[in-house]
Amino acid sequence: MTDFNEIFDRVKAASRVLAILSDDERSRAIEILARLVEENTDKLLEANAMDLSRMDKSNPLYDRLELTPSRIKSIAGDLRHVARLDCPAGEEIERRTLPNGILLRKIRVPFGVVGVVYEARPNVTFDVASLCIKSGNACVLKGGHDAENSNQAAIGLIHQALAEAGLPHDSVALLPSTHDATEALLNAVGKVDVCIPRGGRRLIDFVRDTARVPVIETGAGVVHMYFHSSAREAIARAVVDNAKTRRVSVCNALDSLLVDRELLPVIADWLSPLAEKGVELHADARALEALRSGGYPSHLLVAATDADRDREWMDMKMGVYTVDDVEEAIAHIDAHGSGHSESIVAEDKEAIEAFSSRVDAACVYVNLPTSFTDGGQFGLGAEIGISTQKLGPRGPMGLREITTYRYLLEGDGQTRP
Amino acid sequence: MTDFNEIFDRVKAASRVLAILSDDERSRAIEILARLVEENTDKLLEANAMDLSRMDKSNPLYDRLELTPSRIKSIAGDLRHVARLDCPAGEEIERRTLPNGILLRKIRVPFGVVGVVYEARPNVTFDVASLCIKSGNACVLKGGHDAENSNQAAIGLIHQALAEAGLPHDSVALLPSTHDATEALLNAVGKVDVCIPRGGRRLIDFVRDTARVPVIETGAGVVHMYFHSSAREAIARAVVDNAKTRRVSVCNALDSLLVDRELLPVIADWLSPLAEKGVELHADARALEALRSGGYPSHLLVAATDADRDREWMDMKMGVYTVDDVEEAIAHIDAHGSGHSESIVAEDKEAIEAFSSRVDAACVYVNLPTSFTDGGQFGLGAEIGISTQKLGPRGPMGLREITTYRYLLEGDGQTRP
């Protein structure tokens, strides 16, 4: 049986070394990894083919699992991009001299050991490893069983890069893809500083409910857009289309549209771009009637159930619900939102003010699609996930969001009365 | 049976209202509470007397449970102090215009609902309620059974103050002091945004191990001080005395002294202020010999056990261990520290640099006692606890540390390619 605690202790020890290396030393390892990934494209494809051969092509995970020469090229590109970002660790966040003469500094430092539990996407292995190394964190990865061979090939290259760069081997550890390994990781109190699940709702819930180590909940989003009666048609048409259809499988994709009752007569027209793309609407009685009489294709209209209101569709489907005013829109989001991304389309200042000051979510948008909830779009340079909890980082997480801080106080023998 | 979910829903609803009130409105409730506390001193003492009558006077909790007229006066003073602090909620942390013209703002907001589980100290009820109200958070309090009557009297005054100030009654809820209530609070996913345990090691471990809501671990500290061979005598004498004996029952009190072997000949002399106060030293073989031959009173000398190295003494006792150099000191702290507060006494620049860049703790001190780890001393104005974890706030937590942030993005119909 694998002695997980021994692995965690080695990673912790590596994290102490990694944290005090220079940014240049850490970045060099990532540059080397980018080169090794390109040089070993065939090896990665071979390992990936073994994984793919075990999966049915009709499985929706197949596409996520699959590596191709162009995807591998883009992994190498992403690695070089991360290597060249600014490193947040070491930054002085605050410097004050206290009345007693003590110099107090608040300094940004890596978390230490970051655990990541994920599913069938082998690119996540490179992604997380590079973001952690860059920010000075060691990491423990627990990938999905489906991607076992791909991940083994990836960690082989990562360890080769660490060795060539003179960084500790245990800066990145890949656990076996067993349930035991996940349990051990989630219970590694004092050894793993934070754990981030990357995957679907079930994985995230399991991690949150099981972990004794601190967790950052990520991803799952029941995302709303509210068309206020003052909405401008051109903006409404553009942003609802972009938010719903740009990519339906991502967490910032729109799930529920809240329509002010005054807009019911025009809603079928405003949603015509969605009709053209075949978006199926699950609408409440009033909206259904308006959509039908407005000419939204009837084979794309379904009566919404109560459960639809809490659904993250991940599909060319969307809920449409009628609200009387901004108050009802906010109440709907309070009841059914997941704190991810929420948007209002409106010109009325009071409605905008009410929505944007009161909706409780990581990202609140005015006259914009929720598709912008993304580390790259926010200018964070990279993204390790999108946090939907309030403790710790919230919203898109880049390098800075996987750091913490430390107080350093210097004096010459002052004592506390 | 109490319907806890219904309570949590009401507190959540109150938190939505509280968050958008002005700082003045919230502060007024705290000022009113201060007045009510003074006016109802007799009522509070009466309720407290009922609690005290159920506890043995020899119980170390007795002193923490006891309210006196002067303690009540000081509670009122603390409340007024909190009411007058600057409110961090609403602060604009960041403002950027993205290349596509979107205005991105990062705005500080309250967590929402803060849960606090604590033990027999009724002053914590006022303390937590005022800090939460001030920062715009609603809170759910779960006090100890021993303080039941005192806490009931306190929550009565808090609710009276909320009513007089026109704030929602459910801004502060006190749960029954049952185990069921704790379980419900720790499992209130989606309803309680963060939970903070305030109490001893056992309570903290229980909360961390049980909770499905995010937790901030607080308090427990195995605190070290390292005397490097270059330490100045006057500083060493002053800071070790202050760190160990100022108040032995607090989490920043010194637990283990690491002595460079070169200092063994003088250590008994340097620790003579501790001898005068009767501090019992649990020392390793080399230190024990040096202390004995240097004249530290032999009735205060004990051979240290392995378990002593992980002990938070909370008493006039301290471990003393010999180390060869700063490397061994850091390794000792890596193995036995709890990430709370660690101090080095040294003049040597390299030793200071090694210690202060590599010791992994919320607060690292140079030539200072660890007694300074305190929200008030750090200039935070108040303190709700001291975090020993890395996710979320670290070290002393004031008002700002019980807030999170939200991104607000405004545009005019931009879409993501």
PDB file of N, CA and C in Angstrom, chain A residues 12 43 65 95 105 192 234 247 262 304 317 324 387 407 415-416:
ATOM      1  N   LYS A  12       5.987  18.474   1.188  1.00  0.00           N
ATOM      2  CA  LYS A  12       6.112  19.607   2.120  1.00  0.00           C
ATOM      3  C   LYS A  12       7.570  20.073   2.182  1.00  0.00           C
ATOM      4  N   LYS A  43       5.461  10.511 -27.565  1.00  0.00           N
ATOM      5  CA  LYS A  43       5.316   9.737 -26.326  1.00  0.00           C
ATOM      6  C   LYS A  43       3.992  10.075 -25.629  1.00  0.00           C
ATOM      7  N   LEU A  65     -10.461  14.265 -22.844  1.00  0.00           N
ATOM      8  CA  LEU A  65      -9.319  13.383 -22.601  1.00  0.00           C
ATOM      9  C   LEU A  65      -8.314  13.415 -23.749  1.00  0.00           C
ATOM     10  N   ARG A  95       3.776  47.970   4.562  1.00  0.00           N
ATOM     11  CA  ARG A  95       4.945  48.262   5.396  1.00  0.00           C
ATOM     12  C   ARG A  95       4.577  49.424   6.298  1.00  0.00           C
ATOM     13  N   ARG A 105       5.973  44.375   8.324  1.00  0.00           N
ATOM     14  CA  ARG A 105       5.786  44.195   6.883  1.00  0.00           C
ATOM     15  C   ARG A 105       4.882  42.988   6.636  1.00  0.00           C
ATOM     16  N   VAL A 192      -1.070  19.444   3.660  1.00  0.00           N
ATOM     17  CA  VAL A 192      -1.583  20.087   2.450  1.00  0.00           C
ATOM     18  C   VAL A 192      -2.285  21.375   2.888  1.00  0.00           C
ATOM     19  N   ALA A 234     -30.050  46.299 -28.754  1.00  0.00           N
ATOM     20  CA  ALA A 234     -28.815  45.836 -29.398  1.00  0.00           C
ATOM     21  C   ALA A 234     -27.897  45.139 -28.387  1.00  0.00           C
ATOM     22  N   ARG A 247     -19.623  29.171 -25.579  1.00  0.00           N
ATOM     23  CA  ARG A 247     -19.187  27.804 -25.262  1.00  0.00           C
ATOM     24  C   ARG A 247     -20.133  27.303 -24.192  1.00  0.00           C
ATOM     25  N   GLU A 262     -42.452  43.520 -18.936  1.00  0.00           N
ATOM     26  CA  GLU A 262     -42.696  44.511 -19.984  1.00  0.00           C
ATOM     27  C   GLU A 262     -42.029  44.132 -21.309  1.00  0.00           C
ATOM     28  N   ALA A 304     -40.856  24.991 -18.262  1.00  0.00           N
ATOM     29  CA  ALA A 304     -39.817  24.823 -17.234  1.00  0.00           C
ATOM     30  C   ALA A 304     -40.371  24.100 -16.010  1.00  0.00           C
ATOM     31  N   LYS A 317     -29.227  24.782 -23.971  1.00  0.00           N
ATOM     32  CA  LYS A 317     -30.520  24.897 -23.313  1.00  0.00           C
ATOM     33  C   LYS A 317     -30.448  26.043 -22.317  1.00  0.00           C
ATOM     34  N   ASP A 324     -41.291  40.607 -12.295  1.00  0.00           N
ATOM     35  CA  ASP A 324     -42.030  41.873 -12.324  1.00  0.00           C
ATOM     36  C   ASP A 324     -41.110  43.083 -12.275  1.00  0.00           C
ATOM     37  N   SER A 387     -13.215  30.535  -8.208  1.00  0.00           N
ATOM     38  CA  SER A 387     -13.728  30.246  -6.871  1.00  0.00           C
ATOM     39  C   SER A 387     -15.146  30.765  -6.700  1.00  0.00           C
ATOM     40  N   TYR A 407       3.312  37.976   8.172  1.00  0.00           N
ATOM     41  CA  TYR A 407       3.765  39.217   8.788  1.00  0.00           C
ATOM     42  C   TYR A 407       5.210  39.021   9.257  1.00  0.00           C
ATOM     43  N   THR A 415       9.129  45.348  24.250  1.00  0.00           N
ATOM     44  CA  THR A 415       8.265  44.363  24.885  1.00  0.00           C
ATOM     45  C   THR A 415       6.857  44.924  24.996  1.00  0.00           C
ATOM     46  N   ARG A 416       5.896  44.027  25.183  1.00  0.00           N
ATOM     47  CA  ARG A 416       4.502  44.460  25.259  1.00  0.00           C
ATOM     48  C   ARG A 416       4.109  44.658  26.719  1.00  0.00           C
TER      49      ARG A 416
END
